[in-house]
XYZ file of C-alpha atoms in Angstrom:
619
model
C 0.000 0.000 0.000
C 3.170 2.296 0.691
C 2.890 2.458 -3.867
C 0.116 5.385 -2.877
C 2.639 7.649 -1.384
C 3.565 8.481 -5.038
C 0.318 10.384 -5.222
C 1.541 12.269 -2.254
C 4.737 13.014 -3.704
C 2.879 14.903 -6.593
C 0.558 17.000 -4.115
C 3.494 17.854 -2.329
C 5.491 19.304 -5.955
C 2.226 20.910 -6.555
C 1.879 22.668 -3.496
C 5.591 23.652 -3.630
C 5.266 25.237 -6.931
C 1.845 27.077 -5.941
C 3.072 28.248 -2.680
C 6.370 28.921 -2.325
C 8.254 29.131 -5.614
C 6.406 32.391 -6.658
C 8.071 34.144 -3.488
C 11.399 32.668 -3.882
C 12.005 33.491 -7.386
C 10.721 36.551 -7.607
C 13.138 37.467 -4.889
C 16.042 35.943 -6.651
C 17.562 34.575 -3.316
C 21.022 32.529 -2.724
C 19.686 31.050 0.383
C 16.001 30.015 1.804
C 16.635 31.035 5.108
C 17.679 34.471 3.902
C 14.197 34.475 3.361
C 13.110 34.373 7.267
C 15.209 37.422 7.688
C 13.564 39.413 5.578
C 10.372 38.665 5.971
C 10.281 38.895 9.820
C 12.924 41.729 9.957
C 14.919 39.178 12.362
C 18.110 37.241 11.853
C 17.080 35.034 14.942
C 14.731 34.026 12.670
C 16.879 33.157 10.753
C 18.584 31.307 13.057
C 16.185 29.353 13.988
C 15.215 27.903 10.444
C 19.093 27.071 10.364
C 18.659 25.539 13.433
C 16.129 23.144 12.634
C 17.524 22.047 9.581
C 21.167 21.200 10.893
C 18.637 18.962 13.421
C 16.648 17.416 10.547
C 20.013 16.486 8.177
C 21.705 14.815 11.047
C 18.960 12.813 12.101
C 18.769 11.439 8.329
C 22.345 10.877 7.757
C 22.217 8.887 10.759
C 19.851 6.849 9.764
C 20.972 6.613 6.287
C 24.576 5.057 7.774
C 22.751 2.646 9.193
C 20.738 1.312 6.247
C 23.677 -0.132 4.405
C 25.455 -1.174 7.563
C 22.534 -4.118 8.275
C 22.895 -5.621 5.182
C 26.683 -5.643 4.926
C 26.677 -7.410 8.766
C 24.339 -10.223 7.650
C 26.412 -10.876 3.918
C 30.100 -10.799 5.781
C 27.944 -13.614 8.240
C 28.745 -10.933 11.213
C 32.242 -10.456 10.622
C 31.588 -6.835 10.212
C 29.374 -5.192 13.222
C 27.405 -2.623 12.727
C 28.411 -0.404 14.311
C 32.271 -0.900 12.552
C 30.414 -0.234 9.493
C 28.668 3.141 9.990
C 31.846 4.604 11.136
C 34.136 3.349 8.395
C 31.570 4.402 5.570
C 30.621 8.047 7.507
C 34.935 8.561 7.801
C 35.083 7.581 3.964
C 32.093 10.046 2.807
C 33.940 12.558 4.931
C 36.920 12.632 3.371
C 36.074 12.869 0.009
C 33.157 15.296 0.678
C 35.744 17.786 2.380
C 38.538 17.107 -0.036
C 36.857 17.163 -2.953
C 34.107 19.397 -2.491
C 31.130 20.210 -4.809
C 32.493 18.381 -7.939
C 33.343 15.356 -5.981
C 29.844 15.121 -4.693
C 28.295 15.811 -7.801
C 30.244 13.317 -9.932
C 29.931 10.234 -7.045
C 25.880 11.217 -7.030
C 26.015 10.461 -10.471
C 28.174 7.237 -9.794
C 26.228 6.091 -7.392
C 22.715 6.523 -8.567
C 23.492 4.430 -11.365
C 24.731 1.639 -9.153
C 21.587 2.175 -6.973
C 19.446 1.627 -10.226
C 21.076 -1.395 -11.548
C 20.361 -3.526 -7.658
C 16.988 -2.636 -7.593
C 16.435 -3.992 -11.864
C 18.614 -7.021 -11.142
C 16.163 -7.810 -7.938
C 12.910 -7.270 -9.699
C 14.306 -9.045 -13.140
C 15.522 -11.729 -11.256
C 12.387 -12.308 -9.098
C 9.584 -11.750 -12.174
C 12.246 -15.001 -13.807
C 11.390 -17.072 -10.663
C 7.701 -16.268 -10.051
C 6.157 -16.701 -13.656
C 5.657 -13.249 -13.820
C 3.878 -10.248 -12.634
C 0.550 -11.611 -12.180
C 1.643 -14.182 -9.962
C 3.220 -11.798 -8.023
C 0.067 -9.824 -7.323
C -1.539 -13.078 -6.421
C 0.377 -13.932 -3.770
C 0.410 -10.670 -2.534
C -3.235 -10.233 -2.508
C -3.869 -13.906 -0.808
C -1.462 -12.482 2.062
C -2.921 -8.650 2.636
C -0.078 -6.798 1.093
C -2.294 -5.415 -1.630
C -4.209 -2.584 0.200
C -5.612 0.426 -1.919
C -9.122 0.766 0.056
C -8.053 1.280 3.740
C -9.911 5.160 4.024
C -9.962 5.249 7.798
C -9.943 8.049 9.181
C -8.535 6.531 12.433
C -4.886 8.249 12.683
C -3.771 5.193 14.865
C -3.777 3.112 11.582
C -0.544 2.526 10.414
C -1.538 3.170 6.490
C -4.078 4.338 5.043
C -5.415 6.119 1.941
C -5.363 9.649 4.077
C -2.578 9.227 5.315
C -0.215 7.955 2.560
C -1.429 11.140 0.259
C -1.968 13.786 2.659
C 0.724 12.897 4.867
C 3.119 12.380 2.666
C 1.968 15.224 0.573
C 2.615 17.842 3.562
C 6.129 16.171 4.210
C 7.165 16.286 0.409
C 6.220 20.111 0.191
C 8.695 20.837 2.476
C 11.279 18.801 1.035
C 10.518 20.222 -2.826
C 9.528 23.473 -1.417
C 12.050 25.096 1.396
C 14.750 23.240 1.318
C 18.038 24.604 0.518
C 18.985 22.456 -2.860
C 15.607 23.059 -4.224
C 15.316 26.798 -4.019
C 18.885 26.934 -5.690
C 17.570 24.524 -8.344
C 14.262 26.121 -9.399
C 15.156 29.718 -8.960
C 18.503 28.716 -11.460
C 15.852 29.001 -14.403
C 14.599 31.643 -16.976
C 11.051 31.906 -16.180
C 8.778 31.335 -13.613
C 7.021 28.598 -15.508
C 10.016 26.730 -16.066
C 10.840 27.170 -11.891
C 7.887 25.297 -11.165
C 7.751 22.451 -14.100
C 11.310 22.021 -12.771
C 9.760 21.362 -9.307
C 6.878 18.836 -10.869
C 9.759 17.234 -12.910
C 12.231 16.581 -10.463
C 9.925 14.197 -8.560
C 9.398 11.714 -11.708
C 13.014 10.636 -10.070
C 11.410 10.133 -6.887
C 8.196 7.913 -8.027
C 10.351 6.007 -10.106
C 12.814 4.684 -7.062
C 9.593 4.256 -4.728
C 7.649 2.787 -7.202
C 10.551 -0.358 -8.290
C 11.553 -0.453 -4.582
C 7.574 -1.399 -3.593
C 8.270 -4.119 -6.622
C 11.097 -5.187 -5.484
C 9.854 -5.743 -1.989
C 6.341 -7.616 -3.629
C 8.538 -9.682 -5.572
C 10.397 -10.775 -2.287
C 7.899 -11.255 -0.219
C 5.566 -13.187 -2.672
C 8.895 -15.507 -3.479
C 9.065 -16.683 0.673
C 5.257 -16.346 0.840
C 5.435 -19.108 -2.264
C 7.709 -21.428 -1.000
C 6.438 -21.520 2.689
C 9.039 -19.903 4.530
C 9.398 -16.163 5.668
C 13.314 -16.061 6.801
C 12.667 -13.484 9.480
C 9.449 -14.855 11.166
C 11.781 -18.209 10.940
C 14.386 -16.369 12.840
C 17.782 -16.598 10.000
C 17.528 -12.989 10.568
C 18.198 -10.990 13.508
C 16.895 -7.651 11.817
C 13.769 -7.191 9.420
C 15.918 -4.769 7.155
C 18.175 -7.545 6.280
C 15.866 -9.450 4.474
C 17.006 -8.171 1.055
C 20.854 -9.203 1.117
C 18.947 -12.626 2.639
C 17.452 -13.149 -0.535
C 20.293 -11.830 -3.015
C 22.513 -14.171 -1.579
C 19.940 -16.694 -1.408
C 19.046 -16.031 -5.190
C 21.285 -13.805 -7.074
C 24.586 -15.961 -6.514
C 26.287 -14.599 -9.989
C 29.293 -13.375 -10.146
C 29.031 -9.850 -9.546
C 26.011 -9.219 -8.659
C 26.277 -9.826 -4.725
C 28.423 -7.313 -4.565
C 26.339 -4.646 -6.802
C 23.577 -4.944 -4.442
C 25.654 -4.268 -1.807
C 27.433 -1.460 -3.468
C 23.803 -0.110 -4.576
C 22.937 0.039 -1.037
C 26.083 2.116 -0.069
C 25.990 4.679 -2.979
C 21.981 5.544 -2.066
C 23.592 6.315 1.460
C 26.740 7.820 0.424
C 24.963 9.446 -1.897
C 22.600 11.555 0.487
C 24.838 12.203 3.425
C 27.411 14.045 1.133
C 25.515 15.909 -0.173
C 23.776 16.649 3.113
C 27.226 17.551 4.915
C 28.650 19.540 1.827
C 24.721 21.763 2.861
C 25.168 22.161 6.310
C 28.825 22.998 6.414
C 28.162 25.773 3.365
C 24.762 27.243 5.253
C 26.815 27.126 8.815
C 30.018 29.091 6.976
C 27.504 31.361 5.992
C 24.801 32.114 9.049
C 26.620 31.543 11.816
C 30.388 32.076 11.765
C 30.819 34.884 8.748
C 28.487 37.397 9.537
C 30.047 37.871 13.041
C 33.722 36.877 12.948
C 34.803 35.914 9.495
C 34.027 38.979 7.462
C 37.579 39.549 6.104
C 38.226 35.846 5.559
C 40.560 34.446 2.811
C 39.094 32.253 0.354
C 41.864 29.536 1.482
C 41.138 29.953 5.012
C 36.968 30.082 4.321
C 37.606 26.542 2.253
C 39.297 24.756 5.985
C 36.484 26.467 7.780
C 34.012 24.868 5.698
C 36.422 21.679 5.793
C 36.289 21.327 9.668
C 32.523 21.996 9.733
C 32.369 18.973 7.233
C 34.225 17.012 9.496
C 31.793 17.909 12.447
C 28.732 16.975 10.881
C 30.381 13.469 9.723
C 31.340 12.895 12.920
C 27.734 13.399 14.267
C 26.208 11.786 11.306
C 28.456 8.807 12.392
C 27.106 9.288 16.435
C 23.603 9.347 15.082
C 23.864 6.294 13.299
C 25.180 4.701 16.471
C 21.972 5.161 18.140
C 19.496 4.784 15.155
C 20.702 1.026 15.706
C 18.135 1.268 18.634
C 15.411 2.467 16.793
C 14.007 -1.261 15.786
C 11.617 -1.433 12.938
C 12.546 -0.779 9.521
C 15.145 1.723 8.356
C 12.187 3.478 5.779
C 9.780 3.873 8.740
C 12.701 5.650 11.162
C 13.639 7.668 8.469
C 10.178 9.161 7.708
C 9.455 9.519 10.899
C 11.903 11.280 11.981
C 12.934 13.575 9.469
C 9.203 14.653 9.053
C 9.098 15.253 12.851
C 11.857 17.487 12.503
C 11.125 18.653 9.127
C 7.308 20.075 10.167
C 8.450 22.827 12.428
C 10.505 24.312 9.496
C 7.979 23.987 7.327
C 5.643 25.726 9.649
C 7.769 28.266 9.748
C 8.314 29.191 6.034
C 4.263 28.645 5.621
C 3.389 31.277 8.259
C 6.030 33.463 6.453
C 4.680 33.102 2.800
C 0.957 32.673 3.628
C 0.066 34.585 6.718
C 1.192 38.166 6.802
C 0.006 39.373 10.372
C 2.293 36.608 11.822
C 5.435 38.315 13.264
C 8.996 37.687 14.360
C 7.988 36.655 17.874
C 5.261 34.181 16.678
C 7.348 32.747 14.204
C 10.083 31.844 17.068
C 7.751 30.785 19.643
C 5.826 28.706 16.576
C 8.624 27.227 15.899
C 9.985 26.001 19.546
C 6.384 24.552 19.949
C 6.342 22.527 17.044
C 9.849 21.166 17.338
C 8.797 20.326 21.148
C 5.506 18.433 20.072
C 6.827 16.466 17.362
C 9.522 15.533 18.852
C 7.947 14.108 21.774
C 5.372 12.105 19.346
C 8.542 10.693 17.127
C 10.665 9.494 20.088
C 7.730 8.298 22.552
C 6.239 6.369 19.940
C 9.390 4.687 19.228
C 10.622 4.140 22.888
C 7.629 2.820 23.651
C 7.335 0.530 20.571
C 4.160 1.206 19.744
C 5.311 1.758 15.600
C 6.335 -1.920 15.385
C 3.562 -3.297 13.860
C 3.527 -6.497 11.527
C 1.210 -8.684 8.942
C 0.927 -12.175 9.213
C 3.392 -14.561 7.202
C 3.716 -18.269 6.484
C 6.741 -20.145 8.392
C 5.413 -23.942 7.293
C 7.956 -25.193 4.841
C 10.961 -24.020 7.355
C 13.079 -26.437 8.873
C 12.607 -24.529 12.238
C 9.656 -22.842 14.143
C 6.591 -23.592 14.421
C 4.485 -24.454 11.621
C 1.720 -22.720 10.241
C 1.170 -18.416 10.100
C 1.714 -16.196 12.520
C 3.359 -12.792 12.885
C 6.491 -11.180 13.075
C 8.622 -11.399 15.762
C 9.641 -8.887 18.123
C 12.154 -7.639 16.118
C 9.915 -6.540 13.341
C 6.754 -5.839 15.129
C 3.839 -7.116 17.546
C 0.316 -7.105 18.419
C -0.661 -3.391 19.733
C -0.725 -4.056 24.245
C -4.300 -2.567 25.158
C -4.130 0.947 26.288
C -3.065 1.170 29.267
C -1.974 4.920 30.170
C -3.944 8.087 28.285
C -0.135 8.960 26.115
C -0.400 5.558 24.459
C -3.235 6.661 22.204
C -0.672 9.513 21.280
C 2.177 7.272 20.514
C 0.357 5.018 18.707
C -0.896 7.649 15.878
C 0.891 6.760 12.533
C 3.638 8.324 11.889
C 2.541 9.594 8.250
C 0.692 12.232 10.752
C 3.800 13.331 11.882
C 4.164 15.847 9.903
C 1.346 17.021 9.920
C 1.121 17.628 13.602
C 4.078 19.505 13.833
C 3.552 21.704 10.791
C -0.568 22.422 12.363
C 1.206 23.159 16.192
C 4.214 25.555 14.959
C 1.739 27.218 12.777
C -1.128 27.264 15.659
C 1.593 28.591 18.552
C 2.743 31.482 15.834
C -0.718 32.413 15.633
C -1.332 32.965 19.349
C 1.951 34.552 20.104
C 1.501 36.839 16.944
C -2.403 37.855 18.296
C -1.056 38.951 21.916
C 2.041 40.573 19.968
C -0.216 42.563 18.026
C 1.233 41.312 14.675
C -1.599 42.251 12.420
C -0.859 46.150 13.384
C 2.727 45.166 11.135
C 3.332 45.734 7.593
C 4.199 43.480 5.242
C 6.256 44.121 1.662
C 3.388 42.303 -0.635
C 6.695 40.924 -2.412
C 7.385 38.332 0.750
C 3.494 36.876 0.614
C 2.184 34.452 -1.501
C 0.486 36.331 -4.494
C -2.772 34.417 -4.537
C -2.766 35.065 -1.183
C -2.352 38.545 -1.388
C -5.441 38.915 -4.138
C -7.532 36.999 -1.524
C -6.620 39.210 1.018
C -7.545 42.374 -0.680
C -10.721 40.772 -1.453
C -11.990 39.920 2.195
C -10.636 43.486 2.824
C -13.247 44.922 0.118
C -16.154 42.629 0.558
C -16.041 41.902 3.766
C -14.384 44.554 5.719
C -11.702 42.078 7.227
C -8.580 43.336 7.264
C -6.425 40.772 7.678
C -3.361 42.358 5.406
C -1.226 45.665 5.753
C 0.926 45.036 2.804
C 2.969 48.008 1.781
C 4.226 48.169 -2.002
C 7.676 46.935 -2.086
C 9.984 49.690 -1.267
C 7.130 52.081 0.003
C 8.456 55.252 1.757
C 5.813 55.568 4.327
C 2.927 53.549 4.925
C -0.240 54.544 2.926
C -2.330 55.419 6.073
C -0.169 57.919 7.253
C 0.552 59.425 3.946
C -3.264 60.034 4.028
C -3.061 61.243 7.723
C -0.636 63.706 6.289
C -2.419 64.890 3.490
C -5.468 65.501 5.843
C -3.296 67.596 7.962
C -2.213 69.890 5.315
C -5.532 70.333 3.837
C -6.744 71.705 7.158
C -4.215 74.179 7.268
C -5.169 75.617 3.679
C -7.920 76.444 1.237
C -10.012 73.610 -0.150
C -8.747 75.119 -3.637
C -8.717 72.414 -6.463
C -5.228 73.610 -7.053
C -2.284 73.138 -5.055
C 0.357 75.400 -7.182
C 1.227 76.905 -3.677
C 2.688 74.386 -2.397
C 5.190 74.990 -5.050
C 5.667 78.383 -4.268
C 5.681 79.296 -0.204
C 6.909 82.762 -0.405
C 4.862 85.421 -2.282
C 5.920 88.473 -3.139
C 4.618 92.058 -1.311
C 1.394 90.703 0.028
C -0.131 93.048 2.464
C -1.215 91.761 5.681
C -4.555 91.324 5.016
C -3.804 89.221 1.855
C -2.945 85.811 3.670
C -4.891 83.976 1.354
C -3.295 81.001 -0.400
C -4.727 80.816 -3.149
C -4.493 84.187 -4.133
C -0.727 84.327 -3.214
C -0.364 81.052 -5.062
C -2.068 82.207 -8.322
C -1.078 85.515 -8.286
C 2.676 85.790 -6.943
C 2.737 89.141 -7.557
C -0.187 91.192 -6.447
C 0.278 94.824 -7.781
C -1.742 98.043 -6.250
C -5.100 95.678 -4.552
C -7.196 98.386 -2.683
C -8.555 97.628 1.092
C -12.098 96.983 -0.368
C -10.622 94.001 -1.798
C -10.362 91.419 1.330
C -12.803 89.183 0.179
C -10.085 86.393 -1.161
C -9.617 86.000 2.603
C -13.843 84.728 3.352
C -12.756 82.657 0.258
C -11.502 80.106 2.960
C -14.532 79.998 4.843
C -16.766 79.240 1.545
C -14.868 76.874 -0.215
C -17.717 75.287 -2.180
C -19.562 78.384 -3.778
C -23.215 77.301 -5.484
C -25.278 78.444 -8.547
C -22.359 80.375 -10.150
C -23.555 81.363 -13.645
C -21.269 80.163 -16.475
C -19.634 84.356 -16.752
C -18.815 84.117 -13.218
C -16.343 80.449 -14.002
C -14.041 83.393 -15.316
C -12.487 84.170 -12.050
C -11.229 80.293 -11.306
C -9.912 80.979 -14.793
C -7.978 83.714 -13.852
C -6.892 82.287 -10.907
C -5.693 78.570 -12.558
C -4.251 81.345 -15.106
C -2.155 84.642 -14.146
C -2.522 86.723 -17.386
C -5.605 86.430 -18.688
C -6.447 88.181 -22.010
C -8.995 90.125 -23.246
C -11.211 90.296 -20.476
C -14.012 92.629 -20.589
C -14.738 95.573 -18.138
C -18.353 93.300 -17.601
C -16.819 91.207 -15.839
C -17.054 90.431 -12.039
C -13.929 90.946 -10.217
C -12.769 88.137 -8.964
C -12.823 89.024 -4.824
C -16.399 89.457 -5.334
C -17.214 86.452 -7.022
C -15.810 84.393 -4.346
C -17.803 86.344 -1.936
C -20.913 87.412 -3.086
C -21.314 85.481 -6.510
C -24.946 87.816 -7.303
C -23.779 91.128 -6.714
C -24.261 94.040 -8.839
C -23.795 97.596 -9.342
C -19.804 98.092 -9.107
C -18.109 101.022 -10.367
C -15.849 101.353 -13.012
C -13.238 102.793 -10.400
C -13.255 99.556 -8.652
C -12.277 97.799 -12.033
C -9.331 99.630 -12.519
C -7.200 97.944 -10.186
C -7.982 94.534 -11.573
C -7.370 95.906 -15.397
C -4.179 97.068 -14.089
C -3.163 93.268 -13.393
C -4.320 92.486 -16.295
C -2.520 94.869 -18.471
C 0.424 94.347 -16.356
């Protein structure tokens, strides 16, 4: 049933390249987590989304040392521990990831991809030769409940189901197509947005094809010991369930060759990851942590044996994590998910309340964050301690030479029977752990939204350019239709906020005439203006008043009757004179201007009280 994860693969591209490539390419940024510090105006922020992902990469290399390590223990017959083997192989992907840098890790992903390919065909090639075919194969599988595509509980506690496999695994993917470091420096590498996100959609064709032969490879394994009676690790020749592929290649694929292929495939898909991982965290550490405060002036030599020695670090605790992933029990594709989708959540809380939710601030982000890596956490390594992800389908022992006949389940190693619930926790840890991620991503976001409503976030503004831009349109839509304002987005690069540029304007308004033009701003000193001429608009209009009589003061009740009504179309002639300061050819009918402001109907006025105002004009 795992097969239906694939379809949570794709949601998670999709959501990746709906969500959170717009921001990040439009922004143009080297680094994700630059990101978080400009969004939330905080380089603890920043920080912190360092911090969680240096917690998240260990975890995984640890647990991808130990993958390989199982099988090579059971196909040297115990001659090499376990333990001897995640140290050797963490030193040797150490070396060559310090010393050789970026090229080196390139050119051995390439190397050992190809390896990892060629295992997995010979398995499945080899298998489909020994079964009949893949009909028989689905057969078997069916007779013995490994063919499973219509479990749609919605009980979390079940290991797998429908929900859980597609949403589940569709949250966890987002983050890991989404946020992460490599993929933001992939997609935002390209010419066009369009091609950013069909690079994001693309890229997981990769990952469906490896989970999709590695389901057939396991069908074709199981159905082979289902057919012949004998499961090797409910029969005990195991000691771990994850060894039950080099069981059956030495078992079945005794040619020269490939025994060892398989084994190398296994190393290179390990090797493979926790290079590249440790060449990530030793760049993003370089560049967060240590060069901002005390490294500035560094020397390209002396930055490369910084980055060497932080290489060496992480390989040393990818090597101490391995150690105690040897404790985990259960298989090595279950610990991994769980894990690094505990971890993984948190972060991707963080980025979502960052691209989605623009009242969330710096202090709900942090305390978002802390709470999610807190609560997943706890679910991830109680479950696990307290074995309650061990679970296990029946199997058929009969044709074995030992134990007892007939089907049963797993042993302990693998998984057993779920203990009734005894203390109120255990219905806690015993939720699947596709939820995981889910879980943590819902409680970071959920504690940032508190902190950031006591905080009083949503009085914060936000450059539009750092939100989601469907997000933004929906935002300016509740704000229009439903008076919810749930956004204060500024225009990138916005001087002032627009509510107190209109605040301003108000202000200055007060303080002047409610004239429809505003040339006086332009021009705050007039020119011998009497006292009683403090009018703006004539001292705008007119910077030069010449030989204005006492009688004329009515400019200054102007102000107090800004909107005149029922002029006549002769008396628009005065705004006309105003907008322009030498009019031409105006008659000696005409109003004077003072007393059309004041008294728009009045009559009667001599021709000695026109003079001064044909003066002006002549002038």
């Amino acid at each position: 049933m795992y097969v239906l994860s694939i379809f949570g693969e794709q949601i998670g591209c999709v959501l990746a390249a709906l969500i959170f490539v717009p921001v990040f390419y439009q922004l143009r940024l080297t680094s994700s987590f630059e990101y978080l510090e400009l969004r939330f105006k905080s380089r603890l922020v920043r920080l912190m989304g360092n911090f969680l992902l240096l917690i998240n990469n260990v975890i995984y290399m640890g647990i991808a040392l130990y993958a390989p390590a199982t099988a090579l223990q059971y196909v040297s017959n115990g001659a090499i521990p376990v333990e001897a083997s995640i140290a050797v192989s963490g030193v040797i992907c150490t070396f060559y990831t310090a010393w050789g840098g970026l090229k080196a890790v390139i050119w051995t992903d390439v190397f050992q991809s190809v390896v990892m390919t060629a295992g997995i065909l010979a398995i499945i090639i080899r298998g489909l030769i020994d079964l009949g075919g893949i009909g028989n194969v689905w057969q078997i599988s069916y007779k013995y409940g490994r063919i499973e595509f219509d479990n749609f509980s919605l009980d979390p506690r079940v290991r797998h189901t429908v929900w859980g496999l597609v949403v589940g695994n569709g949250i966890a993917y987002s983050s890991t197509f989404g946020v992460f470091q490599a993929s933001v420096q992939r997609y935002c590498s390209v010419k066009t947005m369009r091609q950013a996100q069909l690079s994001v959609v693309l890229v997981s064709l990769g990952a469906i094809f490896f989970v999709v032969s590695s389901c057939l490879a396991g069908l074709i394994i199981f159905a082979y010991y289902a057919n012949v009676a004998c499961d090797p690790s409910a029969a005990g020749w195991i000691e771990d369930s994850n060894q039950i592929v080099p069981f059956y290649v030495m078992e079945n694929l005794r040619i020269p060759v490939v025994p060892g292929l398989f084994i190398a495939s296994l190393f290179a898909g390990a090797l493979s990851s926790v290079s590249s991982s440790l060449s990530a965290l030793a760049a993003t550490t370089w560049e967060d942590f240590f060069k901002p405060y005390c490294c500035l002036n560094a020397t390209e030599a002396r930055a490369t044996w910084i980055n060497r020695l932080f290489i060496v670090f992480y390989g040393v605790s990818a090597v101490f994590m391995g150690l105690i992933s040897t404790r985990f029990g259960g298989t090595v594709l279950q610990a991994s998910l769980a894990f690094t989708g505990s971890f993984g959540a948190p972060l991707l809380g963080l980025f979502s309340m960052g691209v989605l939710f623009p009242f969330v601030n710096k202090y709900g982000a942090l305390v978002g964050s802390v709470c999610g890596l807190i609560i997943s956490g706890w679910l991830s390594i109680g479950s696990y301690l307290n074995g309650k992800q061990l679970v296990g389908l029946p199997t058929n022992i009969s044709n074995c030479d030992v134990g007892t006949p007939g089907t049963t389940l797993l042993p302990t190693t693998v998984g057993t029977t779920q203990a009734p619930v005894v203390e109120p926790l255990d219905d806690w840890y015993s939720l699947s752990y596709v939820w995981f991620p889910i879980i943590g991503s819902a409680a970071t976001t959920a504690g940032g939204f508190i902190v950031s409503l006591f905080t009083r976030g949503y009085r914060e503004e936000v450059d539009e350019a750092f939100i989601n831009p469907y997000f933004v349109r929906f935002y300016k839509f509740l704000s229009r239709s439903c008076n919810i304002n749930l956004m204060r987005a500024a225009p990138r690069n916005a001087v002032q906020p627009v509510d107190d540029a209109e605040a301003i304007e108000v202000s200055e308004l007060s303080k002047q005439s409610n004239s429809p033009s505003r040339q006086g701003d332009d021009e705050p000193k007039p020119v011998d203006q009497s006292e009683d001429e403090v009018q703006p608009r004539e001292a705008t209009d007119e910077p030069k008043p010449i030989d204005q009589s006492e009688d004329e003061v009515q400019p200054r009740e102007a102000t107090d009757e800004p909107k005149p009504i029922d002029q006549s179309e002769d008396e628009v002639q005065p705004r006309e004179a105003t907008d322009e300061p030498k009019p031409i050819d105006q008659s000696e009918d005409e109003v004077q201007p003072g007393e059309v402001t004041d008294e728009p109907k009045r009559e009667g006025q001599s021709g000695e009280e026109d003079r001064p105002v044909a003066d002006k004009k002549t002038d």
